[in-house]
């Protein structure tokens, strides 16, 4: 797609969208979304359509009322933009993805890869470390803790037992990915 067809710099669109979410101006953010937008928040899942995407960011903002988002870097070309960001906040508001607030502080970094079509975001993929989020809110044990080591040991024992079982029952192997 040429710059003429797009007429708006994708990096400018991505920056404006980020700024809108960061400041809580979700009406402006929604205007920057294509009607058929697809948002893939990798650790969480797909959101299709403007309202579903807006509802996700409303949920994030309600979960962390003191949310601070910082755009660190943005680059792109005539169709795509990549935005590197950081966010901090306290998970002391409403539930997030069905999880009750734990009153714990969160500090994450991530990247959004955005496709812009005619000045609006058509697709976006948000990538951050979901396991780290789980650790920070208390869903998963802290890295290196006794609980983390016990979980790793239990997983390895389960894997060894599963491998042994499969070796003795080759016809009943699971074909699940």
mmCIF file of N, CA and C in Angstrom, residues 55-159:
data_model
loop_
_atom_site.group_PDB
_atom_site.id
_atom_site.type_symbol
_atom_site.label_atom_id
_atom_site.label_comp_id
_atom_site.label_asym_id
_atom_site.label_seq_id
_atom_site.Cartn_x
_atom_site.Cartn_y
_atom_site.Cartn_z
ATOM 1 N N UNK A 55 -13.461 -2.343 24.843
ATOM 2 C CA UNK A 55 -13.825 -2.978 26.117
ATOM 3 C C UNK A 55 -12.607 -3.589 26.800
ATOM 4 N N UNK A 56 -11.688 -4.153 26.014
ATOM 5 C CA UNK A 56 -10.473 -4.703 26.608
ATOM 6 C C UNK A 56 -9.680 -3.605 27.324
ATOM 7 N N UNK A 57 -9.489 -2.474 26.641
ATOM 8 C CA UNK A 57 -8.700 -1.399 27.249
ATOM 9 C C UNK A 57 -9.450 -0.728 28.400
ATOM 10 N N UNK A 58 -10.764 -0.713 28.343
ATOM 11 C CA UNK A 58 -11.547 -0.239 29.502
ATOM 12 C C UNK A 58 -11.295 -1.157 30.692
ATOM 13 N N UNK A 59 -11.268 -2.466 30.444
ATOM 14 C CA UNK A 59 -11.010 -3.436 31.506
ATOM 15 C C UNK A 59 -9.621 -3.216 32.115
ATOM 16 N N UNK A 60 -8.620 -3.013 31.274
ATOM 17 C CA UNK A 60 -7.258 -2.774 31.757
ATOM 18 C C UNK A 60 -7.226 -1.525 32.633
ATOM 19 N N UNK A 61 -7.836 -0.459 32.168
ATOM 20 C CA UNK A 61 -7.815 0.808 32.918
ATOM 21 C C UNK A 61 -8.596 0.700 34.231
ATOM 22 N N UNK A 62 -9.703 -0.048 34.228
ATOM 23 C CA UNK A 62 -10.463 -0.238 35.481
ATOM 24 C C UNK A 62 -9.676 -1.090 36.476
ATOM 25 N N UNK A 63 -8.930 -2.071 35.965
ATOM 26 C CA UNK A 63 -8.153 -2.958 36.839
ATOM 27 C C UNK A 63 -6.998 -2.218 37.508
ATOM 28 N N UNK A 64 -6.437 -1.248 36.798
ATOM 29 C CA UNK A 64 -5.300 -0.481 37.316
ATOM 30 C C UNK A 64 -5.602 1.009 37.195
ATOM 31 N N UNK A 65 -6.350 1.563 38.123
ATOM 32 C CA UNK A 65 -6.733 2.972 38.027
ATOM 33 C C UNK A 65 -5.546 3.936 37.974
ATOM 34 N N UNK A 66 -4.393 3.539 38.501
ATOM 35 C CA UNK A 66 -3.212 4.410 38.481
ATOM 36 C C UNK A 66 -2.273 4.086 37.316
ATOM 37 N N UNK A 67 -2.796 3.447 36.287
ATOM 38 C CA UNK A 67 -2.010 3.021 35.137
ATOM 39 C C UNK A 67 -1.207 4.169 34.527
ATOM 40 N N UNK A 68 0.081 3.913 34.295
ATOM 41 C CA UNK A 68 0.946 4.846 33.582
ATOM 42 C C UNK A 68 1.563 4.077 32.424
ATOM 43 N N UNK A 69 1.364 4.589 31.219
ATOM 44 C CA UNK A 69 1.926 3.960 30.025
ATOM 45 C C UNK A 69 2.910 4.930 29.389
ATOM 46 N N UNK A 70 4.075 4.409 29.022
ATOM 47 C CA UNK A 70 5.117 5.233 28.428
ATOM 48 C C UNK A 70 5.516 4.642 27.092
ATOM 49 N N UNK A 71 5.425 5.450 26.046
ATOM 50 C CA UNK A 71 5.885 5.045 24.726
ATOM 51 C C UNK A 71 7.388 5.299 24.686
ATOM 52 N N UNK A 72 8.158 4.258 24.467
ATOM 53 C CA UNK A 72 9.614 4.395 24.463
ATOM 54 C C UNK A 72 10.181 4.637 23.082
ATOM 55 N N UNK A 73 9.584 3.981 22.076
ATOM 56 C CA UNK A 73 10.130 4.102 20.723
ATOM 57 C C UNK A 73 9.067 3.660 19.731
ATOM 58 N N UNK A 74 9.051 4.287 18.581
ATOM 59 C CA UNK A 74 8.125 3.885 17.514
ATOM 60 C C UNK A 74 8.832 4.031 16.173
ATOM 61 N N UNK A 75 8.698 3.017 15.340
ATOM 62 C CA UNK A 75 9.272 3.029 13.997
ATOM 63 C C UNK A 75 8.245 2.432 13.041
ATOM 64 N N UNK A 76 8.425 2.702 11.759
ATOM 65 C CA UNK A 76 7.508 2.102 10.806
ATOM 66 C C UNK A 76 7.840 2.458 9.379
ATOM 67 N N UNK A 77 6.930 2.058 8.510
ATOM 68 C CA UNK A 77 7.044 2.381 7.099
ATOM 69 C C UNK A 77 5.703 2.918 6.624
ATOM 70 N N UNK A 78 5.376 2.712 5.372
ATOM 71 C CA UNK A 78 4.134 3.302 4.836
ATOM 72 C C UNK A 78 2.883 2.508 5.198
ATOM 73 N N UNK A 79 3.027 1.374 5.872
ATOM 74 C CA UNK A 79 1.860 0.575 6.236
ATOM 75 C C UNK A 79 1.891 0.055 7.683
ATOM 76 N N UNK A 80 3.080 -0.130 8.230
ATOM 77 C CA UNK A 80 3.221 -0.761 9.542
ATOM 78 C C UNK A 80 3.961 0.145 10.515
ATOM 79 N N UNK A 81 3.688 -0.090 11.795
ATOM 80 C CA UNK A 81 4.431 0.587 12.858
ATOM 81 C C UNK A 81 4.685 -0.408 13.983
ATOM 82 N N UNK A 82 5.795 -0.208 14.652
ATOM 83 C CA UNK A 82 6.123 -0.989 15.851
ATOM 84 C C UNK A 82 6.328 0.011 16.984
ATOM 85 N N UNK A 83 5.681 -0.277 18.106
ATOM 86 C CA UNK A 83 5.748 0.615 19.263
ATOM 87 C C UNK A 83 6.275 -0.165 20.458
ATOM 88 N N UNK A 84 7.372 0.306 21.017
ATOM 89 C CA UNK A 84 7.925 -0.284 22.232
ATOM 90 C C UNK A 84 7.413 0.548 23.398
ATOM 91 N N UNK A 85 6.904 -0.127 24.445
ATOM 92 C CA UNK A 85 6.269 0.595 25.545
ATOM 93 C C UNK A 85 6.596 -0.022 26.901
ATOM 94 N N UNK A 86 6.284 0.738 27.926
ATOM 95 C CA UNK A 86 6.341 0.278 29.317
ATOM 96 C C UNK A 86 5.049 0.696 29.977
ATOM 97 N N UNK A 87 4.629 -0.073 30.957
ATOM 98 C CA UNK A 87 3.464 0.315 31.750
ATOM 99 C C UNK A 87 3.686 -0.082 33.194
ATOM 100 N N UNK A 88 3.144 0.748 34.066
ATOM 101 C CA UNK A 88 3.165 0.455 35.490
ATOM 102 C C UNK A 88 1.779 0.755 36.049
ATOM 103 N N UNK A 89 1.471 0.130 37.134
ATOM 104 C CA UNK A 89 0.199 0.381 37.793
ATOM 105 C C UNK A 89 0.031 -0.584 38.953
ATOM 106 N N UNK A 90 -1.027 -0.372 39.678
ATOM 107 C CA UNK A 90 -1.345 -1.240 40.804
ATOM 108 C C UNK A 90 -2.648 -1.954 40.497
ATOM 109 N N UNK A 91 -2.628 -3.266 40.596
ATOM 110 C CA UNK A 91 -3.812 -4.078 40.302
ATOM 111 C C UNK A 91 -4.726 -4.032 41.522
ATOM 112 N N UNK A 92 -5.364 -2.880 41.704
ATOM 113 C CA UNK A 92 -6.219 -2.685 42.878
ATOM 114 C C UNK A 92 -7.598 -2.141 42.520
ATOM 115 N N UNK A 93 -7.977 -2.257 41.259
ATOM 116 C CA UNK A 93 -9.286 -1.780 40.826
ATOM 117 C C UNK A 93 -10.245 -2.939 40.630
ATOM 118 N N UNK A 94 -10.784 -3.038 39.440
ATOM 119 C CA UNK A 94 -11.732 -4.095 39.079
ATOM 120 C C UNK A 94 -10.971 -5.366 38.673
ATOM 121 N N UNK A 95 -11.670 -6.491 38.575
ATOM 122 C CA UNK A 95 -11.011 -7.718 38.095
ATOM 123 C C UNK A 95 -10.456 -7.540 36.677
ATOM 124 N N UNK A 96 -9.437 -8.308 36.366
ATOM 125 C CA UNK A 96 -8.848 -8.340 35.025
ATOM 126 C C UNK A 96 -8.867 -9.783 34.549
ATOM 127 N N UNK A 97 -9.511 -10.016 33.422
ATOM 128 C CA UNK A 97 -9.602 -11.355 32.840
ATOM 129 C C UNK A 97 -10.105 -12.371 33.864
ATOM 130 N N UNK A 98 -11.045 -11.946 34.703
ATOM 131 C CA UNK A 98 -11.641 -12.829 35.693
ATOM 132 C C UNK A 98 -10.845 -12.967 36.981
ATOM 133 N N UNK A 99 -9.694 -12.312 37.067
ATOM 134 C CA UNK A 99 -8.853 -12.396 38.249
ATOM 135 C C UNK A 99 -9.164 -11.245 39.205
ATOM 136 N N UNK A 100 -9.353 -11.572 40.461
ATOM 137 C CA UNK A 100 -9.631 -10.554 41.478
ATOM 138 C C UNK A 100 -8.376 -9.713 41.706
ATOM 139 N N UNK A 101 -8.546 -8.420 41.975
ATOM 140 C CA UNK A 101 -7.396 -7.543 42.220
ATOM 141 C C UNK A 101 -6.592 -8.008 43.431
ATOM 142 N N UNK A 102 -5.276 -7.926 43.308
ATOM 143 C CA UNK A 102 -4.375 -8.391 44.369
ATOM 144 C C UNK A 102 -3.653 -7.245 45.067
ATOM 145 N N UNK A 103 -3.893 -6.028 44.622
ATOM 146 C CA UNK A 103 -3.254 -4.833 45.192
ATOM 147 C C UNK A 103 -1.741 -4.834 44.990
ATOM 148 N N UNK A 104 -1.277 -5.586 44.015
ATOM 149 C CA UNK A 104 0.156 -5.649 43.727
ATOM 150 C C UNK A 104 0.533 -4.685 42.605
ATOM 151 N N UNK A 105 1.746 -4.191 42.688
ATOM 152 C CA UNK A 105 2.291 -3.287 41.670
ATOM 153 C C UNK A 105 2.742 -4.102 40.456
ATOM 154 N N UNK A 106 2.511 -3.550 39.286
ATOM 155 C CA UNK A 106 2.871 -4.200 38.028
ATOM 156 C C UNK A 106 3.784 -3.271 37.250
ATOM 157 N N UNK A 107 4.824 -3.835 36.656
ATOM 158 C CA UNK A 107 5.721 -3.103 35.753
ATOM 159 C C UNK A 107 6.037 -4.043 34.597
ATOM 160 N N UNK A 108 5.511 -3.724 33.428
ATOM 161 C CA UNK A 108 5.705 -4.565 32.245
ATOM 162 C C UNK A 108 6.255 -3.741 31.096
ATOM 163 N N UNK A 109 6.876 -4.432 30.179
ATOM 164 C CA UNK A 109 7.270 -3.814 28.922
ATOM 165 C C UNK A 109 6.778 -4.693 27.793
ATOM 166 N N UNK A 110 6.570 -4.095 26.643
ATOM 167 C CA UNK A 110 6.080 -4.864 25.519
ATOM 168 C C UNK A 110 6.227 -4.118 24.213
ATOM 169 N N UNK A 111 5.702 -4.739 23.173
ATOM 170 C CA UNK A 111 5.769 -4.186 21.829
ATOM 171 C C UNK A 111 4.418 -4.406 21.158
ATOM 172 N N UNK A 112 3.967 -3.405 20.434
ATOM 173 C CA UNK A 112 2.794 -3.538 19.576
ATOM 174 C C UNK A 112 3.261 -3.443 18.133
ATOM 175 N N UNK A 113 2.779 -4.352 17.306
ATOM 176 C CA UNK A 113 3.003 -4.307 15.866
ATOM 177 C C UNK A 113 1.661 -3.966 15.241
ATOM 178 N N UNK A 114 1.608 -2.856 14.527
ATOM 179 C CA UNK A 114 0.349 -2.296 14.060
ATOM 180 C C UNK A 114 0.349 -2.194 12.540
ATOM 181 N N UNK A 115 -0.764 -2.603 11.926
ATOM 182 C CA UNK A 115 -0.981 -2.396 10.500
ATOM 183 C C UNK A 115 -2.028 -1.302 10.356
ATOM 184 N N UNK A 116 -1.697 -0.288 9.581
ATOM 185 C CA UNK A 116 -2.592 0.850 9.394
ATOM 186 C C UNK A 116 -3.081 0.857 7.954
ATOM 187 N N UNK A 117 -4.381 1.047 7.803
ATOM 188 C CA UNK A 117 -5.022 1.100 6.489
ATOM 189 C C UNK A 117 -5.917 2.339 6.453
ATOM 190 N N UNK A 118 -5.658 3.207 5.505
ATOM 191 C CA UNK A 118 -6.401 4.465 5.350
ATOM 192 C C UNK A 118 -6.533 5.244 6.664
ATOM 193 N N UNK A 119 -5.421 5.323 7.373
ATOM 194 C CA UNK A 119 -5.366 6.132 8.576
ATOM 195 C C UNK A 119 -5.932 5.504 9.834
ATOM 196 N N UNK A 120 -6.306 4.234 9.764
ATOM 197 C CA UNK A 120 -6.858 3.546 10.942
ATOM 198 C C UNK A 120 -6.158 2.211 11.156
ATOM 199 N N UNK A 121 -6.159 1.787 12.394
ATOM 200 C CA UNK A 121 -5.517 0.512 12.735
ATOM 201 C C UNK A 121 -6.427 -0.636 12.304
ATOM 202 N N UNK A 122 -5.893 -1.465 11.416
ATOM 203 C CA UNK A 122 -6.643 -2.627 10.941
ATOM 204 C C UNK A 122 -6.304 -3.870 11.769
ATOM 205 N N UNK A 123 -5.015 -4.018 12.096
ATOM 206 C CA UNK A 123 -4.573 -5.163 12.898
ATOM 207 C C UNK A 123 -3.516 -4.675 13.885
ATOM 208 N N UNK A 124 -3.506 -5.302 15.040
ATOM 209 C CA UNK A 124 -2.464 -5.005 16.018
ATOM 210 C C UNK A 124 -2.154 -6.282 16.787
ATOM 211 N N UNK A 125 -0.885 -6.482 17.033
ATOM 212 C CA UNK A 125 -0.450 -7.609 17.856
ATOM 213 C C UNK A 125 0.360 -7.025 19.009
ATOM 214 N N UNK A 126 -0.146 -7.243 20.212
ATOM 215 C CA UNK A 126 0.509 -6.770 21.425
ATOM 216 C C UNK A 126 1.229 -7.945 22.071
ATOM 217 N N UNK A 127 2.513 -7.756 22.340
ATOM 218 C CA UNK A 127 3.308 -8.833 22.912
ATOM 219 C C UNK A 127 3.934 -8.343 24.214
ATOM 220 N N UNK A 128 3.670 -9.093 25.278
ATOM 221 C CA UNK A 128 4.342 -8.874 26.557
ATOM 222 C C UNK A 128 4.438 -10.214 27.254
ATOM 223 N N UNK A 129 5.222 -10.278 28.298
ATOM 224 C CA UNK A 129 5.467 -11.531 29.007
ATOM 225 C C UNK A 129 4.300 -11.816 29.957
ATOM 226 N N UNK A 130 3.382 -12.659 29.517
ATOM 227 C CA UNK A 130 2.211 -12.997 30.316
ATOM 228 C C UNK A 130 2.569 -13.729 31.603
ATOM 229 N N UNK A 131 3.629 -14.556 31.561
ATOM 230 C CA UNK A 131 4.052 -15.246 32.785
ATOM 231 C C UNK A 131 4.569 -14.233 33.802
ATOM 232 N N UNK A 132 5.265 -13.220 33.327
ATOM 233 C CA UNK A 132 5.763 -12.185 34.240
ATOM 234 C C UNK A 132 4.600 -11.418 34.861
ATOM 235 N N UNK A 133 3.582 -11.126 34.074
ATOM 236 C CA UNK A 133 2.386 -10.492 34.636
ATOM 237 C C UNK A 133 1.798 -11.398 35.714
ATOM 238 N N UNK A 134 1.696 -12.689 35.431
ATOM 239 C CA UNK A 134 1.181 -13.640 36.404
ATOM 240 C C UNK A 134 2.005 -13.661 37.688
ATOM 241 N N UNK A 135 3.321 -13.569 37.557
ATOM 242 C CA UNK A 135 4.185 -13.522 38.747
ATOM 243 C C UNK A 135 3.935 -12.244 39.545
ATOM 244 N N UNK A 136 3.846 -11.129 38.830
ATOM 245 C CA UNK A 136 3.719 -9.844 39.517
ATOM 246 C C UNK A 136 2.386 -9.701 40.260
ATOM 247 N N UNK A 137 1.335 -10.299 39.733
ATOM 248 C CA UNK A 137 0.040 -10.173 40.426
ATOM 249 C C UNK A 137 -0.185 -11.302 41.431
ATOM 250 N N UNK A 138 0.722 -12.278 41.472
ATOM 251 C CA UNK A 138 0.611 -13.361 42.443
ATOM 252 C C UNK A 138 -0.101 -14.594 41.925
ATOM 253 N N UNK A 139 -0.414 -14.642 40.640
ATOM 254 C CA UNK A 139 -1.046 -15.824 40.051
ATOM 255 C C UNK A 139 -0.044 -16.970 39.929
ATOM 256 N N UNK A 140 1.196 -16.639 39.623
ATOM 257 C CA UNK A 140 2.281 -17.613 39.508
ATOM 258 C C UNK A 140 3.317 -17.315 40.589
ATOM 259 N N UNK A 141 4.066 -18.328 40.995
ATOM 260 C CA UNK A 141 5.101 -18.075 42.013
ATOM 261 C C UNK A 141 6.221 -17.193 41.455
ATOM 262 N N UNK A 142 6.872 -16.466 42.326
ATOM 263 C CA UNK A 142 8.007 -15.625 41.943
ATOM 264 C C UNK A 142 9.115 -16.490 41.378
ATOM 265 N N UNK A 143 9.792 -15.961 40.371
ATOM 266 C CA UNK A 143 10.898 -16.683 39.736
ATOM 267 C C UNK A 143 11.962 -17.015 40.779
ATOM 268 N N UNK A 144 12.350 -18.297 40.818
ATOM 269 C CA UNK A 144 13.408 -18.729 41.728
ATOM 270 C C UNK A 144 12.935 -19.040 43.142
ATOM 271 N N UNK A 145 11.665 -18.793 43.440
ATOM 272 C CA UNK A 145 11.157 -19.061 44.790
ATOM 273 C C UNK A 145 11.025 -20.569 45.007
ATOM 274 N N UNK A 146 10.809 -20.958 46.268
ATOM 275 C CA UNK A 146 10.610 -22.375 46.586
ATOM 276 C C UNK A 146 9.409 -22.926 45.820
ATOM 277 N N UNK A 147 8.337 -22.135 45.734
ATOM 278 C CA UNK A 147 7.148 -22.587 44.994
ATOM 279 C C UNK A 147 7.457 -22.750 43.505
ATOM 280 N N UNK A 148 8.272 -21.854 42.940
ATOM 281 C CA UNK A 148 8.660 -21.937 41.534
ATOM 282 C C UNK A 148 9.481 -23.202 41.292
ATOM 283 N N UNK A 149 10.424 -23.480 42.182
ATOM 284 C CA UNK A 149 11.249 -24.695 42.033
ATOM 285 C C UNK A 149 10.396 -25.956 42.175
ATOM 286 N N UNK A 150 9.447 -25.941 43.103
ATOM 287 C CA UNK A 150 8.561 -27.102 43.293
ATOM 288 C C UNK A 150 7.673 -27.305 42.070
ATOM 289 N N UNK A 151 7.175 -26.238 41.503
ATOM 290 C CA UNK A 151 6.348 -26.330 40.293
ATOM 291 C C UNK A 151 7.150 -26.913 39.145
ATOM 292 N N UNK A 152 8.380 -26.458 38.981
ATOM 293 C CA UNK A 152 9.251 -26.982 37.920
ATOM 294 C C UNK A 152 9.517 -28.468 38.122
ATOM 295 N N UNK A 153 9.825 -28.862 39.367
ATOM 296 C CA UNK A 153 10.060 -30.293 39.657
ATOM 297 C C UNK A 153 8.807 -31.119 39.349
ATOM 298 N N UNK A 154 7.654 -30.647 39.776
ATOM 299 C CA UNK A 154 6.400 -31.375 39.535
ATOM 300 C C UNK A 154 6.136 -31.505 38.034
ATOM 301 N N UNK A 155 6.377 -30.450 37.288
ATOM 302 C CA UNK A 155 6.187 -30.495 35.839
ATOM 303 C C UNK A 155 7.123 -31.526 35.215
ATOM 304 N N UNK A 156 8.381 -31.526 35.626
ATOM 305 C CA UNK A 156 9.348 -32.470 35.064
ATOM 306 C C UNK A 156 8.995 -33.918 35.402
ATOM 307 N N UNK A 157 8.530 -34.183 36.618
ATOM 308 C CA UNK A 157 8.093 -35.535 36.998
ATOM 309 C C UNK A 157 6.912 -35.945 36.124
ATOM 310 N N UNK A 158 5.941 -35.065 35.961
ATOM 311 C CA UNK A 158 4.770 -35.351 35.118
ATOM 312 C C UNK A 158 5.204 -35.662 33.680
ATOM 313 N N UNK A 159 6.164 -34.881 33.152
ATOM 314 C CA UNK A 159 6.649 -35.099 31.789
ATOM 315 C C UNK A 159 7.328 -36.467 31.673
#
